[in-house]
mmCIF file of C-alpha atoms in Angstrom:
data_model
loop_
_atom_site.group_PDB
_atom_site.id
_atom_site.type_symbol
_atom_site.label_atom_id
_atom_site.label_comp_id
_atom_site.label_asym_id
_atom_site.label_seq_id
_atom_site.Cartn_x
_atom_site.Cartn_y
_atom_site.Cartn_z
ATOM 1 C CA MET A 110 41.688 -48.481 240.458
ATOM 2 C CA LEU A 111 42.716 -45.531 241.523
ATOM 3 C CA GLY A 112 44.193 -43.146 239.422
ATOM 4 C CA PRO A 113 42.818 -42.584 235.852
ATOM 5 C CA GLY A 114 41.125 -45.803 234.058
ATOM 6 C CA VAL A 115 41.928 -48.297 231.194
ATOM 7 C CA PRO A 116 40.552 -45.484 228.207
ATOM 8 C CA TRP A 117 42.696 -43.444 228.812
ATOM 9 C CA TYR A 118 45.552 -46.108 228.978
ATOM 10 C CA LEU A 119 44.914 -46.543 225.294
ATOM 11 C CA ALA A 120 44.310 -43.615 224.679
ATOM 12 C CA VAL A 121 48.509 -42.645 225.327
ATOM 13 C CA ALA A 122 49.438 -45.791 223.542
ATOM 14 C CA ALA A 123 48.065 -44.500 220.139
ATOM 15 C CA ALA A 124 49.732 -41.728 220.341
ATOM 16 C CA LEU A 125 52.275 -42.537 221.212
ATOM 17 C CA PHE A 126 52.108 -45.108 218.593
ATOM 18 C CA SER A 127 51.605 -42.233 215.945
ATOM 19 C CA ILE A 128 54.381 -40.836 216.565
ATOM 20 C CA GLY A 129 56.230 -44.124 216.550
ATOM 21 C CA ALA A 130 54.931 -44.728 212.637
ATOM 22 C CA LEU A 131 55.445 -40.896 212.069
ATOM 23 C CA GLY A 132 59.184 -41.139 213.072
ATOM 24 C CA VAL A 133 59.678 -44.360 210.872
ATOM 25 C CA MET A 134 57.748 -42.154 208.062
ATOM 26 C CA MET A 135 59.151 -39.254 207.799
ATOM 27 C CA ARG A 136 63.258 -40.154 208.742
ATOM 28 C CA ARG A 137 65.597 -41.395 206.623
ATOM 29 C CA SER A 138 68.635 -42.638 208.557
ATOM 30 C CA PRO A 139 67.699 -46.258 209.933
ATOM 31 C CA LEU A 140 69.002 -45.714 213.199
ATOM 32 C CA ILE A 141 66.272 -42.846 213.723
ATOM 33 C CA VAL A 142 63.714 -45.824 212.453
ATOM 34 C CA LEU A 143 64.697 -48.476 214.339
ATOM 35 C CA LEU A 144 64.166 -46.156 217.594
ATOM 36 C CA SER A 145 60.792 -45.121 216.543
ATOM 37 C CA LEU A 146 60.144 -49.058 215.422
ATOM 38 C CA GLU A 147 60.848 -49.428 219.606
ATOM 39 C CA ILE A 148 58.769 -46.278 220.145
ATOM 40 C CA MET A 149 55.381 -48.271 218.065
ATOM 41 C CA LEU A 150 56.326 -51.670 219.722
ATOM 42 C CA ASN A 151 56.459 -49.581 223.610
ATOM 43 C CA ALA A 152 53.174 -48.630 222.503
ATOM 44 C CA GLY A 153 51.430 -52.094 222.092
ATOM 45 C CA ASN A 154 52.895 -53.042 225.528
ATOM 46 C CA LEU A 155 50.920 -50.753 227.486
ATOM 47 C CA ALA A 156 47.568 -50.639 225.439
ATOM 48 C CA LEU A 157 48.134 -54.991 225.907
ATOM 49 C CA VAL A 158 49.240 -53.703 229.757
ATOM 50 C CA GLY A 159 46.034 -52.122 230.215
ATOM 51 C CA PHE A 160 43.245 -54.280 228.326
ATOM 52 C CA SER A 161 45.063 -57.080 231.141
ATOM 53 C CA ARG A 162 44.482 -54.618 234.045
ATOM 54 C CA LEU A 163 41.034 -54.082 232.693
ATOM 55 C CA HIS A 164 40.007 -57.830 232.022
ATOM 56 C CA GLY A 165 42.240 -59.149 235.648
ATOM 57 C CA GLU A 166 43.855 -61.194 233.961
ATOM 58 C CA LEU A 167 47.523 -61.467 233.860
ATOM 59 C CA ASP A 168 47.965 -62.741 230.185
ATOM 60 C CA GLY A 169 48.195 -59.254 228.299
ATOM 61 C CA GLN A 170 51.285 -58.851 230.855
ATOM 62 C CA ILE A 171 52.925 -62.097 229.517
ATOM 63 C CA PHE A 172 52.784 -61.670 226.033
ATOM 64 C CA ALA A 173 53.887 -58.115 226.541
ATOM 65 C CA LEU A 174 57.167 -59.703 228.050
ATOM 66 C CA ALA A 175 58.026 -62.031 224.713
ATOM 67 C CA VAL A 176 57.124 -57.992 222.910
ATOM 68 C CA MET A 177 60.097 -57.227 224.520
ATOM 69 C CA ALA A 178 62.157 -60.025 224.001
ATOM 70 C CA VAL A 179 60.930 -60.232 220.372
ATOM 71 C CA ALA A 180 62.011 -56.012 220.599
ATOM 72 C CA ALA A 181 65.318 -57.284 222.094
ATOM 73 C CA SER A 182 65.813 -59.536 219.171
ATOM 74 C CA GLU A 183 65.037 -56.953 216.731
ATOM 75 C CA VAL A 184 67.411 -54.707 217.994
ATOM 76 C CA CYS A 185 69.808 -56.838 217.434
ATOM 77 C CA VAL A 186 69.713 -58.027 214.125
ATOM 78 C CA GLY A 187 69.071 -54.637 213.111
ATOM 79 C CA LEU A 188 71.875 -52.770 214.937
ATOM 80 C CA GLY A 189 74.213 -55.842 212.602
ATOM 81 C CA LEU A 190 72.792 -54.963 210.027
ATOM 82 C CA ILE A 191 73.115 -51.129 210.359
ATOM 83 C CA VAL A 192 77.239 -52.013 211.229
ATOM 84 C CA ALA A 193 76.996 -54.134 208.185
ATOM 85 C CA MET A 194 76.549 -51.313 206.699
ATOM 86 C CA ALA A 195 79.340 -48.408 208.175
ATOM 87 C CA ARG A 196 81.308 -50.839 207.541
ATOM 88 C CA ARG A 197 80.456 -51.517 203.636
ATOM 89 C CA ARG A 198 81.048 -47.297 203.614
ATOM 90 C CA LEU A 199 76.962 -47.122 202.303
ATOM 91 C CA PRO A 200 75.186 -44.309 202.924
ATOM 92 C CA LEU A 201 73.327 -44.511 206.198
ATOM 93 C CA ASP A 202 70.021 -43.267 204.521
ATOM 94 C CA VAL A 203 66.935 -45.633 203.764
ATOM 95 C CA ASP A 204 66.328 -44.102 200.654
ATOM 96 C CA THR A 205 69.398 -45.168 198.766
ATOM 97 C CA MET A 206 68.613 -48.628 200.026
ATOM 98 C CA THR A 207 67.068 -49.528 196.881
ATOM 99 C CA GLU A 208 68.694 -52.561 195.011
ATOM 100 C CA LEU A 209 65.230 -54.841 196.370
ATOM 101 C CA ARG A 210 62.579 -52.004 194.372
ATOM 102 C CA GLY A 211 61.665 -54.308 191.210
ATOM 103 C CA MET B 235 44.342 -37.759 248.803
ATOM 104 C CA GLY B 236 46.294 -40.459 247.277
ATOM 105 C CA ASN B 237 44.046 -40.379 244.102
ATOM 106 C CA VAL B 238 44.879 -36.902 243.544
ATOM 107 C CA LEU B 239 48.652 -37.717 244.038
ATOM 108 C CA VAL B 240 48.048 -41.091 241.486
ATOM 109 C CA TRP B 241 46.483 -38.442 239.072
ATOM 110 C CA VAL B 242 49.185 -36.064 238.897
ATOM 111 C CA ILE B 243 51.758 -38.830 239.264
ATOM 112 C CA TRP B 244 49.519 -40.232 236.158
ATOM 113 C CA LEU B 245 49.427 -37.538 234.002
ATOM 114 C CA LEU B 246 53.817 -36.513 234.549
ATOM 115 C CA ALA B 247 54.602 -39.645 233.159
ATOM 116 C CA ALA B 248 52.664 -39.688 230.404
ATOM 117 C CA ALA B 249 53.357 -36.000 229.698
ATOM 118 C CA ALA B 250 56.731 -37.073 229.483
ATOM 119 C CA CYS B 251 56.648 -39.928 227.665
ATOM 120 C CA LEU B 252 54.450 -38.932 225.178
ATOM 121 C CA GLY B 253 57.652 -35.307 224.385
ATOM 122 C CA SER B 254 60.531 -37.634 225.136
ATOM 123 C CA GLY B 255 58.838 -40.014 221.881
ATOM 124 C CA VAL B 256 58.335 -36.894 219.825
ATOM 125 C CA ALA B 257 61.634 -35.853 220.769
ATOM 126 C CA VAL B 258 63.887 -39.092 219.807
ATOM 127 C CA VAL B 259 61.764 -38.409 216.118
ATOM 128 C CA THR B 260 62.430 -35.101 216.146
ATOM 129 C CA LEU B 261 66.027 -34.562 217.503
ATOM 130 C CA THR B 262 68.953 -34.830 214.237
ATOM 131 C CA ASN B 263 71.660 -35.874 216.319
ATOM 132 C CA PRO B 264 71.342 -39.980 216.885
ATOM 133 C CA PHE B 265 72.313 -40.242 220.443
ATOM 134 C CA TYR B 266 70.302 -36.865 222.278
ATOM 135 C CA SER B 267 66.878 -39.205 220.095
ATOM 136 C CA ALA B 268 68.346 -42.410 221.739
ATOM 137 C CA LEU B 269 69.062 -41.076 225.860
ATOM 138 C CA SER B 270 65.295 -38.855 225.125
ATOM 139 C CA LEU B 271 64.336 -42.774 224.078
ATOM 140 C CA ILE B 272 65.326 -43.392 227.358
ATOM 141 C CA ALA B 273 63.197 -41.590 229.323
ATOM 142 C CA ASN B 274 60.116 -42.110 227.490
ATOM 143 C CA LEU B 275 61.297 -45.763 228.455
ATOM 144 C CA ALA B 276 60.912 -44.812 231.730
ATOM 145 C CA SER B 277 58.428 -42.771 231.753
ATOM 146 C CA LEU B 278 56.141 -45.709 230.271
ATOM 147 C CA ALA B 279 57.877 -47.874 232.888
ATOM 148 C CA VAL B 280 55.932 -45.787 235.961
ATOM 149 C CA LEU B 281 52.591 -45.778 233.462
ATOM 150 C CA PHE B 282 52.732 -50.020 233.473
ATOM 151 C CA LEU B 283 53.655 -49.620 237.416
ATOM 152 C CA LEU B 284 50.167 -47.660 238.176
ATOM 153 C CA ALA B 285 48.349 -50.115 236.123
ATOM 154 C CA SER B 286 49.483 -53.033 238.852
ATOM 155 C CA ALA B 287 51.930 -54.347 236.110
ATOM 156 C CA GLU B 288 55.120 -54.702 238.722
ATOM 157 C CA PHE B 289 57.061 -57.094 236.247
ATOM 158 C CA VAL B 290 56.775 -56.219 233.603
ATOM 159 C CA ALA B 291 57.782 -52.569 234.993
ATOM 160 C CA ALA B 292 61.057 -53.385 236.430
ATOM 161 C CA ALA B 293 61.653 -55.901 233.340
ATOM 162 C CA GLN B 294 60.485 -52.531 231.301
ATOM 163 C CA VAL B 295 63.587 -50.668 232.975
ATOM 164 C CA LEU B 296 66.353 -54.153 232.642
ATOM 165 C CA VAL B 297 65.335 -55.081 229.635
ATOM 166 C CA TYR B 298 64.674 -51.933 227.470
ATOM 167 C CA ALA B 299 66.195 -49.131 229.616
ATOM 168 C CA GLY B 300 69.528 -50.781 230.646
ATOM 169 C CA ALA B 301 70.774 -53.330 227.728
ATOM 170 C CA VAL B 302 69.012 -52.448 224.528
ATOM 171 C CA MET B 303 69.415 -48.864 224.919
ATOM 172 C CA VAL B 304 73.093 -49.826 225.469
ATOM 173 C CA MET B 305 73.478 -51.313 222.542
ATOM 174 C CA PHE B 306 72.042 -48.667 220.624
ATOM 175 C CA LEU B 307 74.138 -46.429 222.171
ATOM 176 C CA PHE B 308 77.232 -47.808 221.933
ATOM 177 C CA VAL B 309 76.375 -48.488 217.737
ATOM 178 C CA ILE B 310 75.801 -44.748 217.818
ATOM 179 C CA ALA B 311 79.387 -44.010 219.364
ATOM 180 C CA TYR B 312 80.349 -46.500 217.108
ATOM 181 C CA LEU B 313 79.554 -44.478 213.547
ATOM 182 C CA GLY B 314 80.323 -41.871 215.168
ATOM 183 C CA GLY B 315 79.885 -38.511 213.372
ATOM 184 C CA ARG B 316 77.679 -41.488 210.464
ATOM 185 C CA ALA B 317 75.208 -42.101 212.276
ATOM 186 C CA ASP B 318 73.685 -37.678 212.796
ATOM 187 C CA ALA B 319 70.772 -38.112 210.611
ATOM 188 C CA PRO B 320 69.522 -36.966 207.520
ATOM 189 C CA TRP B 321 65.628 -35.477 208.666
ATOM 190 C CA ALA B 322 62.733 -35.818 206.013
ATOM 191 C CA GLY B 323 63.430 -36.376 202.233
ATOM 192 C CA GLU B 324 64.594 -34.102 199.926
ATOM 193 C CA THR B 325 60.879 -33.334 198.765
ATOM 194 C CA ARG B 326 59.434 -31.126 201.206
ATOM 195 C CA TRP B 327 55.590 -32.418 200.983
ATOM 196 C CA LEU B 328 56.505 -36.170 201.806
ATOM 197 C CA ARG B 329 57.014 -34.482 205.020
ATOM 198 C CA GLY B 330 53.752 -32.561 205.323
ATOM 199 C CA ALA B 331 52.124 -36.128 203.784
ATOM 200 C CA ALA B 332 53.776 -37.972 206.608
ATOM 201 C CA ILE B 333 52.511 -36.134 209.318
ATOM 202 C CA VAL B 334 48.630 -36.333 207.563
ATOM 203 C CA ALA B 335 49.446 -39.464 208.213
ATOM 204 C CA SER B 336 50.018 -40.708 211.377
ATOM 205 C CA VAL B 337 47.573 -37.102 212.457
ATOM 206 C CA ALA B 338 44.816 -39.800 209.943
ATOM 207 C CA LEU B 339 46.512 -43.339 211.971
ATOM 208 C CA LEU B 340 46.031 -41.988 215.624
ATOM 209 C CA VAL B 341 42.313 -40.646 214.463
ATOM 210 C CA GLU B 342 41.694 -43.832 213.081
ATOM 211 C CA VAL B 343 42.531 -46.494 216.051
ATOM 212 C CA VAL B 344 41.087 -44.030 218.821
ATOM 213 C CA VAL B 345 37.770 -43.982 216.818
ATOM 214 C CA ALA B 346 37.963 -47.662 215.724
ATOM 215 C CA ILE B 347 38.757 -48.701 219.935
ATOM 216 C CA GLY B 348 35.467 -46.446 220.583
ATOM 217 C CA LEU B 349 33.123 -47.983 219.220
ATOM 218 C CA ALA B 350 34.975 -51.599 219.567
ATOM 219 C CA ALA B 351 34.555 -50.875 222.733
ATOM 220 C CA GLY B 352 33.356 -47.597 224.345
ATOM 221 C CA ASP B 353 30.985 -48.761 226.996
ATOM 222 C CA SER B 354 32.854 -52.248 228.185
ATOM 223 C CA LEU B 355 36.534 -49.882 229.004
ATOM 224 C CA THR B 356 34.782 -48.287 232.279
ATOM 225 C CA ASP B 357 34.037 -51.329 233.833
ATOM 226 C CA GLU B 358 37.157 -52.641 235.355
ATOM 227 C CA ALA B 359 37.995 -56.051 236.682
ATOM 228 C CA ASP B 360 38.828 -56.089 240.995
ATOM 229 C CA VAL B 361 41.888 -57.646 241.104
ATOM 230 C CA ALA B 362 44.338 -58.497 243.626
ATOM 231 C CA ASP B 363 47.033 -57.167 245.189
ATOM 232 C CA ALA B 364 49.225 -59.191 243.544
ATOM 233 C CA PHE B 365 48.311 -59.085 241.067
ATOM 234 C CA GLY B 366 51.232 -58.604 238.180
ATOM 235 C CA SER B 367 53.853 -59.124 241.027
ATOM 236 C CA PRO B 368 57.072 -61.428 240.447
ATOM 237 C CA ALA B 369 55.528 -64.853 241.463
ATOM 238 C CA GLU B 370 52.331 -64.640 239.687
ATOM 239 C CA ILE B 371 53.999 -64.017 236.464
ATOM 240 C CA GLY B 372 57.075 -66.521 237.031
ATOM 241 C CA GLU B 373 53.782 -68.886 237.493
ATOM 242 C CA LEU B 374 51.673 -68.265 234.412
ATOM 243 C CA PHE B 375 55.477 -68.856 232.570
ATOM 244 C CA LEU B 376 56.415 -71.977 233.545
ATOM 245 C CA THR B 377 52.466 -73.931 233.831
ATOM 246 C CA ASP B 378 50.108 -72.266 230.832
ATOM 247 C CA HIS B 379 52.882 -70.490 228.862
ATOM 248 C CA LEU B 380 56.066 -73.124 229.364
ATOM 249 C CA LEU B 381 55.840 -73.388 225.365
ATOM 250 C CA ALA B 382 55.444 -69.278 224.544
ATOM 251 C CA PHE B 383 58.630 -68.933 226.810
ATOM 252 C CA GLU B 384 60.642 -71.965 224.992
ATOM 253 C CA ILE B 385 59.532 -70.173 222.013
ATOM 254 C CA THR B 386 60.773 -66.578 223.402
ATOM 255 C CA SER B 387 64.425 -68.402 224.335
ATOM 256 C CA ILE B 388 64.633 -70.117 220.634
ATOM 257 C CA VAL B 389 64.540 -66.551 218.618
ATOM 258 C CA LEU B 390 66.569 -64.545 220.935
ATOM 259 C CA LEU B 391 68.998 -67.511 220.299
ATOM 260 C CA VAL B 392 69.130 -67.010 216.694
ATOM 261 C CA ALA B 393 68.415 -63.529 216.504
ATOM 262 C CA ALA B 394 72.555 -63.624 218.795
ATOM 263 C CA VAL B 395 73.631 -66.339 216.426
ATOM 264 C CA GLY B 396 72.011 -63.676 213.189
ATOM 265 C CA GLY B 397 73.846 -61.157 214.473
ATOM 266 C CA VAL B 398 77.490 -62.783 215.048
ATOM 267 C CA VAL B 399 76.845 -64.038 211.411
ATOM 268 C CA LEU B 400 76.441 -60.623 210.128
ATOM 269 C CA GLY B 401 79.518 -58.769 211.785
ATOM 270 C CA ILE B 402 81.394 -61.571 210.438
ATOM 271 C CA LYS B 403 80.107 -61.151 206.967
ATOM 272 C CA ALA B 404 80.681 -57.681 207.137
ATOM 273 C CA SER B 405 84.952 -57.642 208.604
ATOM 274 C CA GLU B 406 85.330 -59.884 205.667
ATOM 275 C CA GLU B 407 84.381 -57.308 202.887
ATOM 276 C CA GLU B 408 86.328 -54.384 205.230
ATOM 277 C CA THR B 409 89.571 -56.603 204.345
ATOM 278 C CA PRO B 410 90.407 -53.709 200.953
#
């Protein structure tokens, strides 16, 4: 294959996934947490596309497209939740959302 | 010569991808974070293209960088100043712990992939030029993966209805 091989793609995917995980763990704004989740999902997509190229099968790309649809649904519900929080005058801070804590 | 050019484009795209990913996580203004995510998704689309996933790259730009991010930017604009993102928790050690945990995750993933599939990652299959083209993807979606395709559309419908329901409830509670 022209250019870098599959291990390079996997390295970028792993780095991107841990950047996204860092965002989810470190930030308190639910908006930034959602954005970081998108990064993690896309890192998974990159690994899927890389493996799909490695094996010469298109199933990985099909799965990447399904992940994309699921990510769009997740954004739809997540942004709905954030807007609902904002309208109830709740602080946009995931650390204060402790009502369900056991 | 063409190979060198591909390497240069790939390295530029990968650097832009990782750099804008770090920017999403570190910037305090959520508007800039969302814009960096658009840059991240666009450079990922370049990487997809170089891995001969043409249709996935096109869908990435249309669906993600287009539709999804516009929705994000609308919500951030709606929230206005309230969306300004506080940084990490009050306790400073939590920030360090998060960094240590994510670096540990990175090392773990790299070691796991390296141990499980080290040598087999380099012998790639030969693929035809049409690999990843819309025609091939569409044919697979309507033959082998028809059930997954239909289930995906139901998931999208349920999520859309869920978003609408969340909006209705919130507007009823808004009136004092």
